[in-house]
Amino acid sequence: GGLSGGVETADGSIWFVTPRGAVRHQDDEWLVYGVADGFMDATPLAVHGGADGSVWYVGIKDGKSVVSHWKRGMWRVYSVADGLIDDIHQSPKVTVAPELLPHIHDNTFNTPLIRTRSGDTWFVGAHDGLAAACRFDGTGWQRVLVKPEEEGSHLNLAFESADGSLWFGSTNSKAQFSGAGLFRFVEERWTRFSTQDGLAHDLITGI
């Protein structure tokens, strides 16, 4: 297969996804990273640039999400056993490191990954069939379940507002979108908003 995805980091590197691992283009040189280099032993599906200049690859192995994190020249792999959610949302959009776009907020692209002002990194999606997110504080992961009314909901994007509140869009695999809507996370508490609260629709496609 060929290259897919693509994200440019502040050092000028461009990172791509391939079936065999991560590919990096820097200073007219191509570098390939695989299992022997510390990359995930899984099929990579997407790449995202972190606000700190690092790179995150999301993959899947045995039906569960796996993440490879490149920072300061080294790979670190995380799985569900480390606190990752088992189904990270896969966004088709390309993300760009905010250092390259100083006039655009890091969350403008509405991706399943955000790095908050506090320095935490969040991924969104689902876990055990329930909408969920997980956050990385630089040392470890914490899984946070939303627990909507029905199973089948799935967080699909995230945004941090100016006051530090985190907002999450969601979908539902069921036609009626029960349990979907807009979620706000403040002081470790979730609040759900739906058409009953004034939303035009419970399917959230952008924030």
Tab-separated table of C-alpha atoms in Angstrom:
chain	number	residue	atom	x	y	z
A	1	GLY	CA	0.000	0.000	0.000
A	2	GLY	CA	0.980	3.653	-0.350
A	3	LEU	CA	1.242	6.639	1.946
A	4	SER	CA	-1.830	8.074	3.632
A	5	GLY	CA	-2.637	10.647	6.232
A	6	GLY	CA	0.022	13.253	6.826
A	7	VAL	CA	0.974	15.751	9.503
A	8	GLU	CA	3.722	18.355	9.615
A	9	THR	CA	5.490	19.100	12.886
A	10	ALA	CA	7.334	22.233	13.955
A	11	ASP	CA	10.740	20.834	12.983
A	12	GLY	CA	9.637	20.574	9.362
A	13	SER	CA	9.141	16.813	9.386
A	14	ILE	CA	6.152	15.384	7.541
A	15	TRP	CA	4.792	12.120	8.908
A	16	PHE	CA	2.714	9.595	6.972
A	17	VAL	CA	0.833	6.358	7.637
A	18	THR	CA	1.693	3.135	5.815
A	19	PRO	CA	0.595	-0.472	6.384
A	20	ARG	CA	4.149	-1.267	7.504
A	21	GLY	CA	4.623	1.553	9.977
A	22	ALA	CA	5.406	5.262	10.252
A	23	VAL	CA	7.184	7.206	7.504
A	24	ARG	CA	8.919	10.522	8.118
A	25	HIS	CA	10.247	12.970	5.530
A	26	GLN	CA	12.860	15.394	6.849
A	27	ASP	CA	15.626	17.324	5.079
A	28	ASP	CA	15.029	15.435	1.798
A	29	GLU	CA	15.450	12.105	3.574
A	30	TRP	CA	12.857	9.358	4.069
A	31	LEU	CA	12.840	7.425	7.345
A	32	VAL	CA	10.701	4.374	8.072
A	33	TYR	CA	9.889	3.240	11.626
A	34	GLY	CA	8.688	-0.259	12.404
A	35	VAL	CA	8.440	-2.648	15.330
A	36	ALA	CA	12.228	-2.962	15.566
A	37	ASP	CA	12.391	0.811	16.155
A	38	GLY	CA	9.829	0.735	18.963
A	39	PHE	CA	6.754	1.431	16.803
A	40	MET	CA	3.485	-0.405	17.490
A	41	ASP	CA	3.081	-4.024	16.443
A	42	ALA	CA	-0.289	-3.175	14.931
A	43	THR	CA	-1.853	-1.729	11.804
A	44	PRO	CA	-1.539	2.102	11.903
A	45	LEU	CA	-4.646	3.951	10.738
A	46	ALA	CA	-4.104	7.635	11.474
A	47	VAL	CA	-1.462	10.147	12.519
A	48	HIS	CA	-1.914	13.314	14.582
A	49	GLY	CA	0.475	16.093	15.505
A	50	GLY	CA	0.640	17.060	19.165
A	51	ALA	CA	0.804	20.683	20.290
A	52	ASP	CA	4.147	19.915	21.936
A	53	GLY	CA	5.743	18.901	18.632
A	54	SER	CA	5.306	15.172	19.232
A	55	VAL	CA	3.484	12.755	16.936
A	56	TRP	CA	0.733	10.273	17.766
A	57	TYR	CA	-0.142	7.263	15.604
A	58	VAL	CA	-3.394	5.413	16.212
A	59	GLY	CA	-3.665	1.787	15.165
A	60	ILE	CA	-5.646	-1.323	15.861
A	61	LYS	CA	-4.641	-4.786	17.007
A	62	ASP	CA	-6.994	-7.654	17.785
A	63	GLY	CA	-9.904	-5.230	17.424
A	64	LYS	CA	-8.636	-2.739	20.003
A	65	SER	CA	-6.925	0.623	19.691
A	66	VAL	CA	-3.177	0.998	20.116
A	67	VAL	CA	-1.181	4.241	20.140
A	68	SER	CA	2.456	4.979	19.310
A	69	HIS	CA	3.846	8.275	20.620
A	70	TRP	CA	7.003	9.837	19.158
A	71	LYS	CA	8.690	12.378	21.408
A	72	ARG	CA	12.310	13.486	21.703
A	73	GLY	CA	13.463	10.863	19.252
A	74	MET	CA	11.852	7.879	20.947
A	75	TRP	CA	8.699	5.774	20.509
A	76	ARG	CA	6.396	4.710	23.330
A	77	VAL	CA	3.487	2.332	22.725
A	78	TYR	CA	0.243	2.402	24.751
A	79	SER	CA	-2.662	-0.032	24.778
A	80	VAL	CA	-5.901	-0.691	26.635
A	81	ALA	CA	-3.823	-2.240	29.418
A	82	ASP	CA	-2.288	1.212	29.999
A	83	GLY	CA	-5.688	2.924	30.308
A	84	LEU	CA	-6.384	3.657	26.639
A	85	ILE	CA	-9.982	3.402	25.423
A	86	ASP	CA	-10.520	0.381	23.170
A	87	ASP	CA	-12.069	2.266	20.228
A	88	ILE	CA	-10.409	5.608	19.393
A	89	HIS	CA	-12.364	7.524	16.793
A	90	GLN	CA	-10.627	7.573	13.431
A	91	SER	CA	-10.828	11.012	11.836
A	92	PRO	CA	-10.326	11.360	8.064
A	93	LYS	CA	-9.024	14.890	8.503
A	94	VAL	CA	-5.350	15.812	8.443
A	95	THR	CA	-4.055	17.626	11.513
A	96	VAL	CA	-1.324	20.249	11.582
A	97	ALA	CA	0.870	21.228	14.505
A	98	PRO	CA	-0.367	24.555	15.921
A	99	GLU	CA	3.151	26.003	15.884
A	100	LEU	CA	2.784	26.192	12.106
A	101	LEU	CA	-0.571	27.947	12.281
A	102	PRO	CA	-0.205	30.593	15.013
A	103	HIS	CA	-3.509	32.258	14.206
A	104	ILE	CA	-5.591	29.092	14.365
A	105	HIS	CA	-6.492	27.391	17.635
A	106	ASP	CA	-5.164	23.837	18.036
A	107	ASN	CA	-8.703	22.466	18.204
A	108	THR	CA	-10.014	24.121	15.040
A	109	PHE	CA	-9.713	20.864	13.105
A	110	ASN	CA	-12.134	19.022	15.414
A	111	THR	CA	-9.995	15.894	15.591
A	112	PRO	CA	-10.293	13.019	18.074
A	113	LEU	CA	-7.107	14.303	19.741
A	114	ILE	CA	-6.574	17.547	21.621
A	115	ARG	CA	-3.865	18.849	23.914
A	116	THR	CA	-5.367	21.115	26.548
A	117	ARG	CA	-3.852	24.244	28.043
A	118	SER	CA	-3.051	22.221	31.154
A	119	GLY	CA	-0.803	19.998	29.036
A	120	ASP	CA	-3.016	16.897	29.007
A	121	THR	CA	-3.579	14.971	25.768
A	122	TRP	CA	-7.053	13.550	25.145
A	123	PHE	CA	-8.323	10.892	22.728
A	124	VAL	CA	-12.035	10.298	22.214
A	125	GLY	CA	-14.133	7.376	21.006
A	126	ALA	CA	-15.746	4.570	22.970
A	127	HIS	CA	-14.915	1.846	25.464
A	128	ASP	CA	-16.907	-1.333	25.997
A	129	GLY	CA	-19.617	0.106	23.750
A	130	LEU	CA	-20.024	3.344	25.706
A	131	ALA	CA	-18.915	6.836	24.733
A	132	ALA	CA	-15.596	7.501	26.426
A	133	ALA	CA	-12.398	9.508	26.427
A	134	CYS	CA	-8.934	8.998	27.840
A	135	ARG	CA	-6.373	11.562	28.899
A	136	PHE	CA	-2.615	11.419	29.145
A	137	ASP	CA	-0.918	13.685	31.671
A	138	GLY	CA	2.591	12.958	30.469
A	139	THR	CA	3.109	9.933	32.681
A	140	GLY	CA	-0.042	7.798	32.452
A	141	TRP	CA	-3.554	7.405	31.020
A	142	GLN	CA	-6.894	7.837	32.725
A	143	ARG	CA	-10.023	6.451	31.090
A	144	VAL	CA	-13.217	8.502	31.506
A	145	LEU	CA	-16.586	6.948	30.600
A	146	VAL	CA	-19.454	9.230	29.626
A	147	LYS	CA	-22.215	6.680	30.333
A	148	PRO	CA	-25.050	8.089	28.219
A	149	GLU	CA	-28.566	6.700	28.276
A	150	GLU	CA	-27.895	3.910	25.787
A	151	GLU	CA	-24.982	1.863	24.583
A	152	GLY	CA	-23.704	2.517	21.082
A	153	SER	CA	-22.726	6.165	21.529
A	154	HIS	CA	-19.304	7.238	20.321
A	155	LEU	CA	-17.394	10.490	20.895
A	156	ASN	CA	-16.111	11.762	17.557
A	157	LEU	CA	-14.436	15.120	18.232
A	158	ALA	CA	-13.185	17.354	21.009
A	159	PHE	CA	-12.689	21.055	21.669
A	160	GLU	CA	-11.395	23.186	24.551
A	161	SER	CA	-13.142	26.502	25.051
A	162	ALA	CA	-11.506	29.672	26.351
A	163	ASP	CA	-12.675	28.999	29.917
A	164	GLY	CA	-11.028	25.574	29.945
A	165	SER	CA	-14.230	23.587	29.502
A	166	LEU	CA	-13.929	20.521	27.279
A	167	TRP	CA	-16.653	19.894	24.706
A	168	PHE	CA	-17.172	16.566	22.958
A	169	GLY	CA	-19.353	15.761	19.971
A	170	SER	CA	-20.891	12.322	19.676
A	171	THR	CA	-22.713	10.004	17.342
A	172	ASN	CA	-24.715	6.845	17.863
A	173	SER	CA	-24.772	3.676	15.776
A	174	LYS	CA	-28.540	3.553	16.134
A	175	ALA	CA	-30.721	5.466	13.702
A	176	GLN	CA	-32.511	7.418	16.414
A	177	PHE	CA	-29.211	8.773	17.856
A	178	SER	CA	-30.326	7.966	21.395
A	179	GLY	CA	-27.566	8.840	23.827
A	180	ALA	CA	-25.790	11.060	21.294
A	181	GLY	CA	-25.531	14.833	21.506
A	182	LEU	CA	-23.037	17.330	22.864
A	183	PHE	CA	-21.118	16.684	26.072
A	184	ARG	CA	-19.320	19.164	28.339
A	185	PHE	CA	-16.679	18.076	30.842
A	186	VAL	CA	-15.946	20.493	33.692
A	187	GLU	CA	-14.382	19.688	37.063
A	188	GLU	CA	-14.599	15.933	36.428
A	189	ARG	CA	-18.331	16.118	35.705
A	190	TRP	CA	-20.185	15.397	32.459
A	191	THR	CA	-23.220	17.327	31.194
A	192	ARG	CA	-25.112	16.172	28.104
A	193	PHE	CA	-27.009	18.507	25.771
A	194	SER	CA	-29.487	17.241	23.187
A	195	THR	CA	-32.387	18.396	21.033
A	196	GLN	CA	-34.413	18.576	24.252
A	197	ASP	CA	-32.058	21.361	25.352
A	198	GLY	CA	-32.282	23.255	22.063
A	199	LEU	CA	-29.793	21.524	19.751
A	200	ALA	CA	-30.925	21.279	16.145
A	201	HIS	CA	-29.798	17.619	15.990
A	202	ASP	CA	-28.144	15.095	18.269
A	203	LEU	CA	-25.538	14.162	15.659
A	204	ILE	CA	-22.564	16.499	16.230
A	205	THR	CA	-20.211	16.871	13.252
A	206	GLY	CA	-18.217	19.944	14.274
A	207	ILE	CA	-17.559	22.303	17.148
